[in-house]
GROMACS .gro file of C-alpha atoms in nm:
model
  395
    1UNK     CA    1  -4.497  -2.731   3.812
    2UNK     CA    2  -4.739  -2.565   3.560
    3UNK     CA    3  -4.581  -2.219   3.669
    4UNK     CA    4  -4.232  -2.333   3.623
    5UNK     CA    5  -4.310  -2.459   3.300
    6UNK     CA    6  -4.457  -2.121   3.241
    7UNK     CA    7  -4.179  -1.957   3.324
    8UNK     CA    8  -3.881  -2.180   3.151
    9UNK     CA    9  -4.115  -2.121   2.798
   10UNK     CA   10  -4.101  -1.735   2.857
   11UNK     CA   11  -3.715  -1.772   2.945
   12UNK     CA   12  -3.658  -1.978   2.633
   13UNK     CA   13  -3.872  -1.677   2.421
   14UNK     CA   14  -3.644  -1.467   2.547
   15UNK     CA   15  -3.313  -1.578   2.516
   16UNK     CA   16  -3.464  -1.652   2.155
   17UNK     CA   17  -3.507  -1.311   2.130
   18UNK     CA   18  -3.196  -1.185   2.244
   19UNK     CA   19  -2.991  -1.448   1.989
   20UNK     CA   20  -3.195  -1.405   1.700
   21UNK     CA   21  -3.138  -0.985   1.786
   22UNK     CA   22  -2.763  -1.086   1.784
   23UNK     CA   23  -2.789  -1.261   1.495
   24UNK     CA   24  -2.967  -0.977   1.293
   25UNK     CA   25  -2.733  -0.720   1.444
   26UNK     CA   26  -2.418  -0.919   1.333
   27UNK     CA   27  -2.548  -0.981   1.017
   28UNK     CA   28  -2.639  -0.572   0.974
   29UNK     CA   29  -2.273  -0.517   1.065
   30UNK     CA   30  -2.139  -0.754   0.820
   31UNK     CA   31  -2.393  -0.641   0.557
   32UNK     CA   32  -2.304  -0.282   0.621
   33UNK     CA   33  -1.919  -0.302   0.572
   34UNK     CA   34  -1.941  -0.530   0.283
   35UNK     CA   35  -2.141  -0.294   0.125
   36UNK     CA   36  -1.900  -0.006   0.166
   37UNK     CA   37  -1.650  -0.159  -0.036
   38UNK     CA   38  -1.665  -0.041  -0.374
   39UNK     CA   39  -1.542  -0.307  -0.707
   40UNK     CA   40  -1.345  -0.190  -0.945
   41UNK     CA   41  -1.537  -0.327  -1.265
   42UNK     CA   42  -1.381  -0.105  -1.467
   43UNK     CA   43  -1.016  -0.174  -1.428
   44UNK     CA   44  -1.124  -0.565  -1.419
   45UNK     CA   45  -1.255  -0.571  -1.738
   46UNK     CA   46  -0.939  -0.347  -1.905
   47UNK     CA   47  -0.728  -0.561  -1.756
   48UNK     CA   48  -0.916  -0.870  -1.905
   49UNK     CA   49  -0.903  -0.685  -2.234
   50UNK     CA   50  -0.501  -0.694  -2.196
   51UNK     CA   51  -0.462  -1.014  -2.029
   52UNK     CA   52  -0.237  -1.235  -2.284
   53UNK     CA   53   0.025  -0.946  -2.251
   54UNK     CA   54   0.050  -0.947  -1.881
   55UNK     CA   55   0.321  -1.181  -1.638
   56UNK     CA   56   0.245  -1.490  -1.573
   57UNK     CA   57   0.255  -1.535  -1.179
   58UNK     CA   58   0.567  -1.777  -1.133
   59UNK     CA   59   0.489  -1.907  -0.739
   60UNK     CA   60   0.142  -2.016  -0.628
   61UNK     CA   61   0.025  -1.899  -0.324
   62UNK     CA   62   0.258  -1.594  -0.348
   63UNK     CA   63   0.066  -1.262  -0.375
   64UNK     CA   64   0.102  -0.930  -0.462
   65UNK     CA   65  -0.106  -0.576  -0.414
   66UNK     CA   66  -0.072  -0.274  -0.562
   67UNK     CA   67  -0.166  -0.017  -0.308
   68UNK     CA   68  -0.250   0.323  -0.387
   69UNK     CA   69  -0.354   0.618  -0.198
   70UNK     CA   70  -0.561   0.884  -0.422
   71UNK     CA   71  -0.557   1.237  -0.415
   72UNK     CA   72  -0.938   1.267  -0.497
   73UNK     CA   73  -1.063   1.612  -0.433
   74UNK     CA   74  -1.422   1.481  -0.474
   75UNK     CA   75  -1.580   1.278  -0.161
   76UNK     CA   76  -1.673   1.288   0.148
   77UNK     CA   77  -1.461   1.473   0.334
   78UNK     CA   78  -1.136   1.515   0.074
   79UNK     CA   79  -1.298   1.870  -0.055
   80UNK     CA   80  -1.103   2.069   0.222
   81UNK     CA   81  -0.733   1.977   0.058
   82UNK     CA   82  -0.825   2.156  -0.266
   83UNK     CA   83  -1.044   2.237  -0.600
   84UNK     CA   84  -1.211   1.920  -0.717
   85UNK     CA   85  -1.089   1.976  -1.035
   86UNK     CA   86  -1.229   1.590  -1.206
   87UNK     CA   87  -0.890   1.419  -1.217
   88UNK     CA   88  -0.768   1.212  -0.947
   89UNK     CA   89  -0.312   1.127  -0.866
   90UNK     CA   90  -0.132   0.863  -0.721
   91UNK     CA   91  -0.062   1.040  -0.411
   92UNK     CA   92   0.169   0.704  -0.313
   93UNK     CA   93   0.206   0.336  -0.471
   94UNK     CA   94   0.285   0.079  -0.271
   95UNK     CA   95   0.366  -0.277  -0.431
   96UNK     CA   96   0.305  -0.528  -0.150
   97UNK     CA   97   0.446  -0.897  -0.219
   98UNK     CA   98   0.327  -1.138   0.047
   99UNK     CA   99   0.486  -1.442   0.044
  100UNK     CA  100   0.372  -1.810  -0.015
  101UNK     CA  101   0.454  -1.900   0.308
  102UNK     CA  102   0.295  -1.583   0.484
  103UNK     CA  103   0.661  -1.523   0.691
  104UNK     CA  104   0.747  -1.234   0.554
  105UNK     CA  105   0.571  -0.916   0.385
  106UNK     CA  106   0.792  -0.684   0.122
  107UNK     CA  107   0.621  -0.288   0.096
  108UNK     CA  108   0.774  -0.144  -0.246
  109UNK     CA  109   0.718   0.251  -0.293
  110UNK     CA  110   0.723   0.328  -0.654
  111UNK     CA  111   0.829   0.712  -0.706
  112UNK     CA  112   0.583   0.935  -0.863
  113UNK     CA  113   0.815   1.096  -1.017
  114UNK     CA  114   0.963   0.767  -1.220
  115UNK     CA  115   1.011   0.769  -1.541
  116UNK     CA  116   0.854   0.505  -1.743
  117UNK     CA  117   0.653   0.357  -2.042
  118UNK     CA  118   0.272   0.400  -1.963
  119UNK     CA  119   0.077   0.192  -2.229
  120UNK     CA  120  -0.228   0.335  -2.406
  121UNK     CA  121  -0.452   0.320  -2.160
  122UNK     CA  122  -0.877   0.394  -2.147
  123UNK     CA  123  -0.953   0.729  -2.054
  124UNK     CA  124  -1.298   0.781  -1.826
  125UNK     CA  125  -1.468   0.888  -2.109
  126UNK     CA  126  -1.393   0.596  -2.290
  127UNK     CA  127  -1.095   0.757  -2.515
  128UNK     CA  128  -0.756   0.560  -2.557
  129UNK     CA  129  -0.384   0.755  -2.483
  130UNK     CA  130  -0.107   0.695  -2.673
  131UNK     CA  131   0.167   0.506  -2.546
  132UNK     CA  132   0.404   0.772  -2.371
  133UNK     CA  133   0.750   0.781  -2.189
  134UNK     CA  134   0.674   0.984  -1.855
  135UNK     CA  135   0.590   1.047  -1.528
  136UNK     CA  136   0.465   0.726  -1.297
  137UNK     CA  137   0.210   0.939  -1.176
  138UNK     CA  138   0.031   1.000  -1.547
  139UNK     CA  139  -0.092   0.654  -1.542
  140UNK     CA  140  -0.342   0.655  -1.291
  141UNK     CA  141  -0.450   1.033  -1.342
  142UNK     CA  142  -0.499   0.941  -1.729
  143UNK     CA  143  -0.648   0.586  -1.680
  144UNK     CA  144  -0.686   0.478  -1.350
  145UNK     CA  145  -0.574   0.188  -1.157
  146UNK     CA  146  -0.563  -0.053  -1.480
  147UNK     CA  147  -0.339   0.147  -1.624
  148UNK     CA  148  -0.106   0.177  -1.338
  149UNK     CA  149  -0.124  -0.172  -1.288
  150UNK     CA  150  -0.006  -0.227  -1.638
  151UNK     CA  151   0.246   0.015  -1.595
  152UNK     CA  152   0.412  -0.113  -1.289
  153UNK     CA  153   0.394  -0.476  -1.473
  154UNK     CA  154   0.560  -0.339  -1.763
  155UNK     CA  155   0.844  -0.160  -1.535
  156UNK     CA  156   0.858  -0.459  -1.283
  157UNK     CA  157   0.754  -0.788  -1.487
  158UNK     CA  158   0.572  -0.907  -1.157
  159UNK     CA  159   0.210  -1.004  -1.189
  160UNK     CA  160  -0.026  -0.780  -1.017
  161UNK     CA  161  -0.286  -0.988  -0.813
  162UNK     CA  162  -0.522  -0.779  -0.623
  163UNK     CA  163  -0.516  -0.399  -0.606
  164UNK     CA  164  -0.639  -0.122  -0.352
  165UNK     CA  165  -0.786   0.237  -0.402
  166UNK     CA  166  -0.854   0.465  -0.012
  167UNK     CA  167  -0.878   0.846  -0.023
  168UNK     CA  168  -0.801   1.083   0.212
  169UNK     CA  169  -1.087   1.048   0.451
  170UNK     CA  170  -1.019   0.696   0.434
  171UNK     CA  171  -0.710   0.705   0.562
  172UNK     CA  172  -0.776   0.988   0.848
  173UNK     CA  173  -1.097   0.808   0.953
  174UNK     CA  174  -0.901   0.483   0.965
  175UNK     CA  175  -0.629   0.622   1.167
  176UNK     CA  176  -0.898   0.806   1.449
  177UNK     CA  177  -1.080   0.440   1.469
  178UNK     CA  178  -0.768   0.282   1.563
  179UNK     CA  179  -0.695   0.601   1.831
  180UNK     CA  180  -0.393   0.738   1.662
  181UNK     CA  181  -0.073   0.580   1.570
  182UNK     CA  182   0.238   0.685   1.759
  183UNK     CA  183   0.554   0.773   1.572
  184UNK     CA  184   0.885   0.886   1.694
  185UNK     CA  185   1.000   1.313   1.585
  186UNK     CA  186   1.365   1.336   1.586
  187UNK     CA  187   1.278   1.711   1.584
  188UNK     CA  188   1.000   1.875   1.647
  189UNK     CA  189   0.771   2.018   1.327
  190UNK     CA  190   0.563   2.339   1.286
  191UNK     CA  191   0.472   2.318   0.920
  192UNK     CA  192   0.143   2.548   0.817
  193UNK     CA  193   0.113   2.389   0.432
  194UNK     CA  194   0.127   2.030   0.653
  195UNK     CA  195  -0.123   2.193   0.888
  196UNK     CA  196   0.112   2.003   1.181
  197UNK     CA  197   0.302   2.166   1.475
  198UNK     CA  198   0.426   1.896   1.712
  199UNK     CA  199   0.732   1.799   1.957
  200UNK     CA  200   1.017   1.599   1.953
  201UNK     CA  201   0.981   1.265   2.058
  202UNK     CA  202   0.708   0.985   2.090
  203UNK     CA  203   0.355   1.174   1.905
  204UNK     CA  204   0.038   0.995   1.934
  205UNK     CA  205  -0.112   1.110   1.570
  206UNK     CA  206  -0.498   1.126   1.481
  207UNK     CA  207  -0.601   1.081   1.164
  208UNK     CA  208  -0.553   1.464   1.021
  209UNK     CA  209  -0.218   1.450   1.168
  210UNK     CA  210  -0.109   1.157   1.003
  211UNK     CA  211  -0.245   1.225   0.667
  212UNK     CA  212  -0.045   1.568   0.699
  213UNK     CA  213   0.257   1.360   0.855
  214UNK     CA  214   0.288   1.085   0.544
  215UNK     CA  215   0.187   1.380   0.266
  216UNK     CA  216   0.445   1.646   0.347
  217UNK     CA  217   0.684   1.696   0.067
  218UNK     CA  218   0.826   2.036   0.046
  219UNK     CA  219   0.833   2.146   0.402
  220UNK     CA  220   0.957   1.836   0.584
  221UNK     CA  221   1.295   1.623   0.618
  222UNK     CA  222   1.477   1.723   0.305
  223UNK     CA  223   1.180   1.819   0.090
  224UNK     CA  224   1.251   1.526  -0.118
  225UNK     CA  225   1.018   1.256  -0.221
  226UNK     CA  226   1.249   0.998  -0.128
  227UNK     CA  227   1.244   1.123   0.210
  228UNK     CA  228   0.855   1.153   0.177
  229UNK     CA  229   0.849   0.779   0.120
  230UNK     CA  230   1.057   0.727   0.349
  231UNK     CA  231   0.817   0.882   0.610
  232UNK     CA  232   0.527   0.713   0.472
  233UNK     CA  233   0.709   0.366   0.533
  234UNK     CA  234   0.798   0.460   0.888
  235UNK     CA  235   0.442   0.524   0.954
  236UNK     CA  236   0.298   0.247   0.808
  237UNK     CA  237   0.551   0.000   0.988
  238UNK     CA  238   0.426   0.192   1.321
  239UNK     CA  239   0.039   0.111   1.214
  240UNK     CA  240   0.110  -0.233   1.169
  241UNK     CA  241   0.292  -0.275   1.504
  242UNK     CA  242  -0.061  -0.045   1.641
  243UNK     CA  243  -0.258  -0.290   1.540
  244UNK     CA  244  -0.031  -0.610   1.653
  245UNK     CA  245   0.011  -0.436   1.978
  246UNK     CA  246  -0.351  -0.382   2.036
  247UNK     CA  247  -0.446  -0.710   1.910
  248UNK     CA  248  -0.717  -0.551   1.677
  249UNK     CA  249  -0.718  -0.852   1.462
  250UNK     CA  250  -0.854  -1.063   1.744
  251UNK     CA  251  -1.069  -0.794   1.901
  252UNK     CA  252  -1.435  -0.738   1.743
  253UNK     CA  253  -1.539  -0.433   1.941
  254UNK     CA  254  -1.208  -0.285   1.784
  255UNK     CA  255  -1.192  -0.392   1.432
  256UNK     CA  256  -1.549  -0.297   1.322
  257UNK     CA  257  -1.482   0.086   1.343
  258UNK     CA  258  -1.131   0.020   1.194
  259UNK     CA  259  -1.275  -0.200   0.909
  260UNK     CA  260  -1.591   0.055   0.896
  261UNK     CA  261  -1.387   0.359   0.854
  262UNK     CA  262  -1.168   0.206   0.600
  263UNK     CA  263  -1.407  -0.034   0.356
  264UNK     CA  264  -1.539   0.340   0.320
  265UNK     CA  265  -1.336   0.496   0.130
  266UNK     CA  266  -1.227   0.155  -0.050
  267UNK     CA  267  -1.201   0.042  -0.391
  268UNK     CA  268  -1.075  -0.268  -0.474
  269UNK     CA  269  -1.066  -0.505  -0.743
  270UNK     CA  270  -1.399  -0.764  -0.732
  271UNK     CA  271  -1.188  -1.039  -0.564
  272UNK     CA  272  -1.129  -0.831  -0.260
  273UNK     CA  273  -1.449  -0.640  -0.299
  274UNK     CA  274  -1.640  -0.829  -0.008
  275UNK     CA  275  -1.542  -0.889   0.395
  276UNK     CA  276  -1.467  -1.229   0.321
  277UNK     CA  277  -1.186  -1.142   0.043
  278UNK     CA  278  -1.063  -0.934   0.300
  279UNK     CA  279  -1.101  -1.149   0.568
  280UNK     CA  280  -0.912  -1.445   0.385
  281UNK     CA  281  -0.651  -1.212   0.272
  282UNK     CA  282  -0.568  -1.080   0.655
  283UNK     CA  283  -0.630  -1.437   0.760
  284UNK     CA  284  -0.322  -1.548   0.622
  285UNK     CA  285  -0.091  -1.244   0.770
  286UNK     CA  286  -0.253  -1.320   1.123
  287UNK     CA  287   0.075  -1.472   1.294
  288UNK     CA  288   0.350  -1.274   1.073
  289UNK     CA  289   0.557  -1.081   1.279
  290UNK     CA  290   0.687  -0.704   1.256
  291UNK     CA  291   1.036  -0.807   1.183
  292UNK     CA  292   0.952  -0.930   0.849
  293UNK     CA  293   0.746  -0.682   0.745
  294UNK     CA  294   0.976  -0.483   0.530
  295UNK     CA  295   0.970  -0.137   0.404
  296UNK     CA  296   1.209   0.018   0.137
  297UNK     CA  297   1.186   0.255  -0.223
  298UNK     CA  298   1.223   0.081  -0.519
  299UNK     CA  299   1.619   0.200  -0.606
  300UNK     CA  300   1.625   0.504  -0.818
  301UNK     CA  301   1.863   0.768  -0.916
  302UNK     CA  302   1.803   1.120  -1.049
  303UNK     CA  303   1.727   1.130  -1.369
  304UNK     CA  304   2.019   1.290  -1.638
  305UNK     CA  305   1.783   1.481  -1.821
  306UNK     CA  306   1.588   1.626  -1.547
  307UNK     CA  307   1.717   1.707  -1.163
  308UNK     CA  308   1.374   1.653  -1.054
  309UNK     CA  309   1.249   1.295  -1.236
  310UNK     CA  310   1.380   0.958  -1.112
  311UNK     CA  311   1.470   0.667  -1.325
  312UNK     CA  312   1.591   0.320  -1.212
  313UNK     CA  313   1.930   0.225  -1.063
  314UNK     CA  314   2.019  -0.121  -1.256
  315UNK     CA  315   2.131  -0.343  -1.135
  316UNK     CA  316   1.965  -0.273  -0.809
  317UNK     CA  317   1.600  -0.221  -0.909
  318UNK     CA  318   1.613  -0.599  -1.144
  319UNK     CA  319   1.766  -0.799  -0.864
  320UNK     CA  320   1.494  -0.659  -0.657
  321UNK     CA  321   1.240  -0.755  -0.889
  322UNK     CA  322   1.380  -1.064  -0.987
  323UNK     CA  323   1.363  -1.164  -0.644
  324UNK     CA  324   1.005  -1.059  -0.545
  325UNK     CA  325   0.874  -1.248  -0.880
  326UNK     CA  326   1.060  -1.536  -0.784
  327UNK     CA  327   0.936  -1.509  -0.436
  328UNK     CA  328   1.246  -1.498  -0.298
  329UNK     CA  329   1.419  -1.312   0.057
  330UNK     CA  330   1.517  -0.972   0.045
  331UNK     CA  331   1.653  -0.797   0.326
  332UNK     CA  332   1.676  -0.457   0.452
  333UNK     CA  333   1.897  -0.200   0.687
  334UNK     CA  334   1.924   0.117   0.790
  335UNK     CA  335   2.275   0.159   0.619
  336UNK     CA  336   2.325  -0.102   0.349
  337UNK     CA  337   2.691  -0.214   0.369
  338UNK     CA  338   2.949  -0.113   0.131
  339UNK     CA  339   3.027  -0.468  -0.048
  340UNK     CA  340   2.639  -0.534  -0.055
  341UNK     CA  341   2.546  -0.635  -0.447
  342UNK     CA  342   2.249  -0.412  -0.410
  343UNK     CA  343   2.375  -0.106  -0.266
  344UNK     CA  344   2.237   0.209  -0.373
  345UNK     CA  345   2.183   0.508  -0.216
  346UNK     CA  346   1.809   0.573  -0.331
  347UNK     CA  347   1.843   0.946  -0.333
  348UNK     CA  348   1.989   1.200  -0.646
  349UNK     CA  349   1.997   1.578  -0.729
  350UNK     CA  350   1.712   1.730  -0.658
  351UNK     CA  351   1.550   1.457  -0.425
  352UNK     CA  352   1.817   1.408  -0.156
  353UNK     CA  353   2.164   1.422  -0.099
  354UNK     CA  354   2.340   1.244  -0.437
  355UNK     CA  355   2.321   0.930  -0.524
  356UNK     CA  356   2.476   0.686  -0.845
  357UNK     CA  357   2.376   0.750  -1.155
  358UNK     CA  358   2.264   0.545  -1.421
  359UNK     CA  359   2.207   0.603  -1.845
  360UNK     CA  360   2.289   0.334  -2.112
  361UNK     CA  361   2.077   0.462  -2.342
  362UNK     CA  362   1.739   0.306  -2.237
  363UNK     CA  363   1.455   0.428  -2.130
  364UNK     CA  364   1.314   0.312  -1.801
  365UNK     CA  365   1.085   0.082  -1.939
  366UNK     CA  366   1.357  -0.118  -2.116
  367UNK     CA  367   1.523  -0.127  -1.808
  368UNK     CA  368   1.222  -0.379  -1.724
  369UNK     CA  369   1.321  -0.711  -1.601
  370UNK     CA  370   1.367  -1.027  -1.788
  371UNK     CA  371   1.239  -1.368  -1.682
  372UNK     CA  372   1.516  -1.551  -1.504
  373UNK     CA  373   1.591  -1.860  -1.339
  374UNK     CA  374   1.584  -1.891  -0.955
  375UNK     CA  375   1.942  -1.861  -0.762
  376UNK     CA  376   2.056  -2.071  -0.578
  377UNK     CA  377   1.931  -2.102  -0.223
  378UNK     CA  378   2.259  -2.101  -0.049
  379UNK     CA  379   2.327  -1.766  -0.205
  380UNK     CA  380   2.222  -1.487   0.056
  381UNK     CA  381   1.965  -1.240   0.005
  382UNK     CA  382   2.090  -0.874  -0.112
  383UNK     CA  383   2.041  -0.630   0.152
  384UNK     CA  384   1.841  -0.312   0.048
  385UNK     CA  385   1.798   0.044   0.218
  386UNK     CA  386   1.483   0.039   0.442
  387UNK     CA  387   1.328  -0.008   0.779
  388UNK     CA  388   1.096  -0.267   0.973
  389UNK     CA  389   0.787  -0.262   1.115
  390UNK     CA  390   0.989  -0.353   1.416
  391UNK     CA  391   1.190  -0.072   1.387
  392UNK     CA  392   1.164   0.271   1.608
  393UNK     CA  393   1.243   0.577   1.417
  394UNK     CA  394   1.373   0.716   1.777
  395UNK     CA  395   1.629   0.393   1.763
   0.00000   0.00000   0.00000
């Protein structure tokens, strides 16, 4: 008896041992990734300085994220694509609305290459810009993520909730942890500058791959940027179905190299800047399905005094606006039909293959949209060019 109690007390010890060693590993883990994630203090507080001029969000529980992928030479790792010259671009800006309801998911790419009204903005070394009409793409090299966020407010009159910063190791680190996303070639690619030579068909990417896959601009498809975006959409509607298919979510021994790889390289503003703003954020988008995750390019035309700048198509680019502010349904296709109120061809001179043109005289930051009421709810949603995650690019 005195031996079995012996040995039940040494049993206990140890499985006291081994949970308290769970414990402490689990909570390294969590510490570990929450400390990767980097707050953006900076762009918090200029955006408090500016906060009375900012939208008002019009639908609680509604949310939307300004994602942006950085062309930072500086880094681990993002040396080898060029000089670190100090300055950092908005390599791609995504506007992400997430519904109230958490049914559907609307990706926005915002061309670079957009004309529009940048505020003054704070420079890094504390300076102030003027206000200038110009390239999308100043904002954030000039002043960062505030000032593209009050930028894309100004163009787009939605309220910017939470906002995301990953580099390019990031994003080829996040891509290897998950194994490689496969995508569908419709022909196969040997580009040199894109540093990619693969087949036709169903590709399993890694992470260099990828990054050379959704960066190509010159050398691939058209050498457009619309096409470029269009790329970048396909992909990312192929790494969400990855990680539905895999069930990474739900999967622990999966997600903590994904989540490890990418809180990296991650700046976001203080609300997200912690596991469990992330966590509650993909909490909510647990049981949303591919099909509603939509992809398209906020409509644009070429430009009229430059072949190779974009400016808005109207009244396209408002009723999409109008629509994600009021959190309302948008849909997309492949080929947008002909008697469709919002059908545009989102390409122009000098970035595809023609497209409508637009000029009355204002720039693109007048062509901002105004506050309007809701329509009515029998009225169907316009139909905009774009693709699923649901969607094969072989299909």
């Amino acid at each position: 008896m005195r031996r079995r109690r012996r040995w039940l007390r040494r049993s206990s010890l140890a499985l006291a041992v081994v949970v308290l060693g769970a414990a402490g590993a689990g909570w390294a883990a969590y510490e570990k990734l929450n400390s990767n994630i980097t707050a953006d203090n900076d762009a918090a507080s200029e955006l408090a300085r500016y906060d009375k001029e900012r939208p008002t969000a019009l639908v609680h529980g509604a949310q939307n994220i300004l994602l942006i992928g950085s062309d930072t030479r500086s880094g681990n790792g993002n040396d080898q694509y060029g000089r670190d010259s100090g300055t950092e671009r908005s390599d791609t800006t995504i506007l992400l609305h997430l519904a109230a309801d958490r049914r559907s998911a609307t990706a926005v790419s915002l061309p670079r290459d957009l004309m529009v009204d940048v505020p003054s903005c704070r420079r890094p070394d504390g300076s102030r810009t003027q206000p200038v009409f110009t390239l999308f793409n100043y904002a954030f090299a000039t002043g960062g993520s505030a000032c593209t966020i009050r930028t894309v407010e100004r163009l787009t009159d939605i309220r910017v909730d939470h906002h995301m910063v990953l580099d390019f190791n990031g994003f080829k680190e996040m891509i290897d942890a998950l194994d490689g996303v496969e995508v569908c070639l419709r022909r196969p690619i040997d580009d040199k500058a894109a540093r990619l030579k693969l087949p036709a068909g169903k590709v399993t990417l890694n992470g260099e791959q990828a990054l050379g896959y959704v960066r190509a601009r010159k050398s691939l498809g058209d050498g457009s940027d619309t096409e470029r975006m269009e790329r970048q959409q396909r992909f990312l509607g192929a790494l969400v179905s990855k990680v539905r298919s895999d069930d990474v979510l739900l999967n622990p021994v999966k997600l903590y190299p994904v989540l490890d790889a990418a809180t990296s390289s991650l700046t976001t503003d203080p609300g997200l800047a912690s596991l469990r703003g992330l966590y509650e954020l993909a909490r909510g988008l647990r049981n949303l399905r591919t099909e509603r995750v939509q992809f398209l390019t906020a409509p644009r035309t070429s430009y009229p005094y430059n072949a190779n700048r974009d400016q808005l198509v109207e009244p396209a680019a408002e009723k999409l606006f109008t629509r994600l502010r009021m959190d309302q349904p948008v849909e997309v296709t492949k080929e947008v039909p002909d008697n469709s109120p919002a059908k545009t061809s989102n390409t122009a001179p000098g970035h595809g293959d023609g497209g409508e043109s637009h000029d009355d005289g204002k720039s693109a930051g007048q062509w901002a949209v105004e506050p309007g009421m809701p329509r009515q709810a029998s009225e169907p949603p316009p139909t905009f060019r774009g693709n699923t995650a649901a969607q094969d690019a072989c299909g």
